[in-house]
Amino acid sequence: MAVTVIGVDGGALPRGSAEVLESARLVVGGRRHLDAHAPEHVRTLELGPLEPALNALSSLAGDESGVVLASGDPGFFGAVRALRERGIHCSVLPATSSVQQLMARVGRSWDDVTVVSANGRDLRQAVNVCRARQAVIVLTAPGAGPAQLGSGLEGWRRTMIVAEDLGGPHEALVTLEPAEAAKRTWREPNIVLCLADLDAVPHRGWHAGGEPLPPASGWGLAEDEFSHRDGRIVGAEVRAVALAKLAPRPGALVWDVGAGCGSVAVECARLGAASIAVESDETQVVRLITNAAGHGVDVRVEEGTAPQALRELPRPDAIFVGGGGADVVTACAHAGASRVVVALTALDRIAATRDSLRSAGYDVEGVQVSASRLADLPDGSARLAASTPVVLVTGRKDAAKEQDR
Ligand SMILES: C[S@@+](CC[C@H](N)C(=O)[O-])C[C@H]1O[C@@H](n2cnc3c(N)ncnc32)[C@H](O)[C@@H]1O
């Protein structure tokens, strides 16, 4: 049995396709691909679910051949992976990917663009990548399209370019704000380019999808990398441990509650997470904005007092509580995050914080982090300079359970 996967992009089929189709015993594909390209005398199987098609292809005899018609480059978020998973080795005649077509229509280079798929997974991950990164393409899916993406992006400054039916008779490209996209009905298939700045010309990079994370300057940054009021910053060592427990990463959303100058929020964003900083003090908010800009990351700043300020925020994956009382911890414990990290210097709050997280269903652990840095003595020898110990109380929950909520 020989299987060829032919890419379809609305133009002529790739070279060699006609011969392969003519000699095929079975052609598999979506309805419109079959109508347009399957020879009349050949048995066809419409996709739908992939499983019956994989079974039919597997049962072809040794001297019979099958064809799969698939969109764009079938090796890119396409049928080739599923075929190989079933042990079916195939030849591929690729067409132009929808990603290439979209970027060609827009007339923008795309080596810096992160591409994510919303197919068969929680759309939140794709939304969080769009919130965090400057340029993202989303391969959409039914129920996880431009409207849902648009509503997830409300509160972030983004422009969406939605392309419907690229290469097809109903091709259309629309540039609009997320709130506008959220209100519309969209024709499938569609694909979305989400940009922080429509006119920005990206740096010449070396790594497809944008600079790799974390940046070369690392993480657990020194305090003097941030504008802050003396002593009102999470120290570098404590921050490093807190970051390890928060696990910020592309696709996740982190809240930094009582963010102060925003060092945790900024570091989470530098590690690829979407980041929201909640802070009530106006001057700290200014610092926060300066710090995010200085590190070239997007942190959504919510000026307000927790827990009220948390009410309308999108569901986080992780929360850092750097400030606020017991009511803030309680609100954070019920916000749907799989990780909550509370930083405390007041010892009498430890038990209540632990109990509050436990009663919300978290497994709780705590650690006191105290660091002593090397400092110089006048005679040239070294001493240890101790910083104030901080207790980190961490609650963890199974992420899968949280996703079902
Ligand atoms: C399973 S992925 C396949 C991607 C394909 N392998 C490619 O290279 O374009 C399907 C998604 O690709 C995008 N897509 C494929 N063909 C498209 C088209 N003609 N117009 C707009 N989007 C398209 C849509 O986001 C669709 O949900």
Coordinates of C-alpha atoms in Angstrom, one line a residue, residues 39-192:
P39 CA -11.5 11.6 -10.1
E40 CA -15.0 10.3 -10.7
H41 CA -14.1 6.6 -11.0
V42 CA -12.2 6.4 -7.7
R43 CA -13.8 5.4 -4.4
T44 CA -13.9 8.3 -2.0
L45 CA -14.2 8.6 1.8
E46 CA -15.3 11.9 3.3
L47 CA -13.6 13.3 6.4
G48 CA -15.1 13.7 9.2
P49 CA -13.4 11.8 11.9
L50 CA -10.0 10.5 10.9
E51 CA -10.3 7.0 12.3
P52 CA -12.4 5.4 9.6
A53 CA -10.1 6.9 7.0
L54 CA -7.0 5.6 8.6
N55 CA -8.7 2.1 8.8
A56 CA -9.6 2.2 5.1
L57 CA -6.1 3.3 4.1
S58 CA -4.5 0.6 6.3
S59 CA -6.7 -2.1 4.7
L60 CA -5.5 -1.3 1.1
A61 CA -3.7 -4.2 -0.5
G62 CA 0.0 -4.2 -1.1
D63 CA -0.3 -3.0 -4.8
E64 CA -3.1 -0.5 -4.1
S65 CA -2.5 3.2 -3.5
G66 CA -4.4 5.8 -1.5
V67 CA -4.5 9.6 -1.5
V68 CA -5.3 12.0 1.3
L69 CA -6.3 15.5 0.3
A70 CA -5.5 17.9 3.1
S71 CA -5.3 21.7 3.4
G72 CA -2.1 23.6 2.9
D73 CA 1.1 21.8 3.9
P74 CA -0.2 18.5 5.4
G75 CA 3.0 18.2 7.4
F76 CA 2.2 21.3 9.3
F77 CA -0.5 20.7 11.9
G78 CA -2.0 18.3 9.3
A79 CA -2.7 14.7 8.4
V80 CA 0.9 13.5 8.1
R81 CA 1.3 13.2 11.9
A82 CA -1.8 11.0 12.3
L83 CA -0.8 8.8 9.4
R84 CA 2.6 8.2 10.9
E85 CA 1.1 7.6 14.3
R86 CA -0.8 4.7 12.7
G87 CA 2.4 3.4 11.1
I88 CA 1.3 4.6 7.6
H89 CA 4.4 6.0 5.8
C90 CA 3.4 8.5 3.1
S91 CA 4.8 10.7 0.4
V92 CA 3.7 14.3 0.7
L93 CA 3.0 16.8 -2.2
P94 CA 2.7 20.0 -0.2
A95 CA 0.8 23.1 -1.2
T96 CA 1.2 26.5 0.4
S97 CA 0.3 26.5 4.1
S98 CA -2.6 28.8 5.2
V99 CA 0.1 30.5 7.4
Q100 CA 2.2 31.3 4.3
Q101 CA -0.9 32.5 2.4
L102 CA -2.1 34.7 5.2
M103 CA 1.3 36.3 5.6
A104 CA 1.7 36.8 1.9
R105 CA -1.7 38.6 1.7
V106 CA -0.6 40.8 4.6
G107 CA 2.8 41.4 3.0
R108 CA 4.8 40.9 6.2
S109 CA 7.7 38.5 7.0
W110 CA 6.7 35.8 9.5
D111 CA 9.9 34.2 10.9
D112 CA 9.2 36.1 14.1
V113 CA 5.5 35.0 14.3
T114 CA 4.6 32.3 16.9
V115 CA 2.1 29.8 15.4
V116 CA -0.3 28.0 17.7
S117 CA -3.2 25.7 17.1
A118 CA -6.5 25.8 18.9
N119 CA -7.6 22.5 17.4
G120 CA -8.6 19.9 20.0
R121 CA -7.4 21.8 23.0
D122 CA -8.3 24.6 25.4
L123 CA -8.4 27.9 23.5
R124 CA -7.1 29.6 26.7
Q125 CA -3.6 28.6 25.8
A126 CA -3.7 30.2 22.4
V127 CA -5.3 33.3 23.9
N128 CA -2.6 33.5 26.5
V129 CA 0.1 33.3 23.8
C130 CA -1.6 36.1 21.9
R131 CA -1.7 38.1 25.2
A132 CA 2.0 37.6 25.8
R133 CA 3.6 37.7 22.4
Q134 CA 3.8 40.6 19.8
A135 CA 2.9 38.5 16.8
V136 CA 0.9 35.3 16.8
I137 CA -1.0 33.2 14.3
V138 CA -3.8 31.0 15.5
L139 CA -5.0 28.0 13.5
T140 CA -8.5 28.1 14.6
A141 CA -11.1 25.3 15.1
P142 CA -14.9 25.2 15.2
G143 CA -15.9 26.8 18.5
A144 CA -12.4 28.2 19.0
G145 CA -12.4 30.8 16.3
P146 CA -11.9 34.6 15.9
A147 CA -15.0 35.5 18.0
Q148 CA -13.8 33.5 21.0
L149 CA -10.3 34.7 20.5
G150 CA -11.5 38.3 20.3
S151 CA -13.4 38.0 23.5
G152 CA -10.4 36.5 25.3
L153 CA -8.2 39.4 24.1
E154 CA -10.4 42.2 25.5
G155 CA -8.3 44.1 28.0
W156 CA -5.1 43.7 25.9
R157 CA -4.0 46.1 23.1
R158 CA -4.1 43.9 20.1
T159 CA -5.2 44.0 16.4
M160 CA -6.5 41.0 14.7
I161 CA -6.3 40.1 11.1
V162 CA -8.9 37.4 10.3
A163 CA -8.6 35.5 7.0
E164 CA -11.5 33.4 5.9
D165 CA -11.4 30.7 3.2
L166 CA -7.9 31.6 1.9
G167 CA -7.6 30.6 -1.8
G168 CA -11.3 29.8 -1.9
P169 CA -14.3 31.5 -3.5
H170 CA -15.2 33.3 -0.3
E171 CA -11.7 34.5 0.6
A172 CA -11.9 37.6 2.8
L173 CA -9.4 39.4 5.0
V174 CA -10.5 41.7 7.8
T175 CA -8.4 43.9 10.2
L176 CA -10.2 44.7 13.4
E177 CA -10.1 45.1 17.2
P178 CA -10.7 42.1 19.4
A179 CA -14.0 43.5 20.8
E180 CA -15.3 43.8 17.2
A181 CA -14.2 40.3 16.3
A182 CA -16.0 38.9 19.3
K183 CA -19.3 40.2 18.0
R184 CA -19.1 38.7 14.5
T185 CA -19.9 35.4 13.0
W186 CA -17.0 34.0 10.9
R187 CA -16.9 31.7 7.9
E188 CA -14.8 28.5 8.2
P189 CA -12.0 27.8 7.6
N190 CA -10.4 30.8 9.0
I191 CA -7.0 31.8 10.5
V192 CA -6.0 34.7 12.7

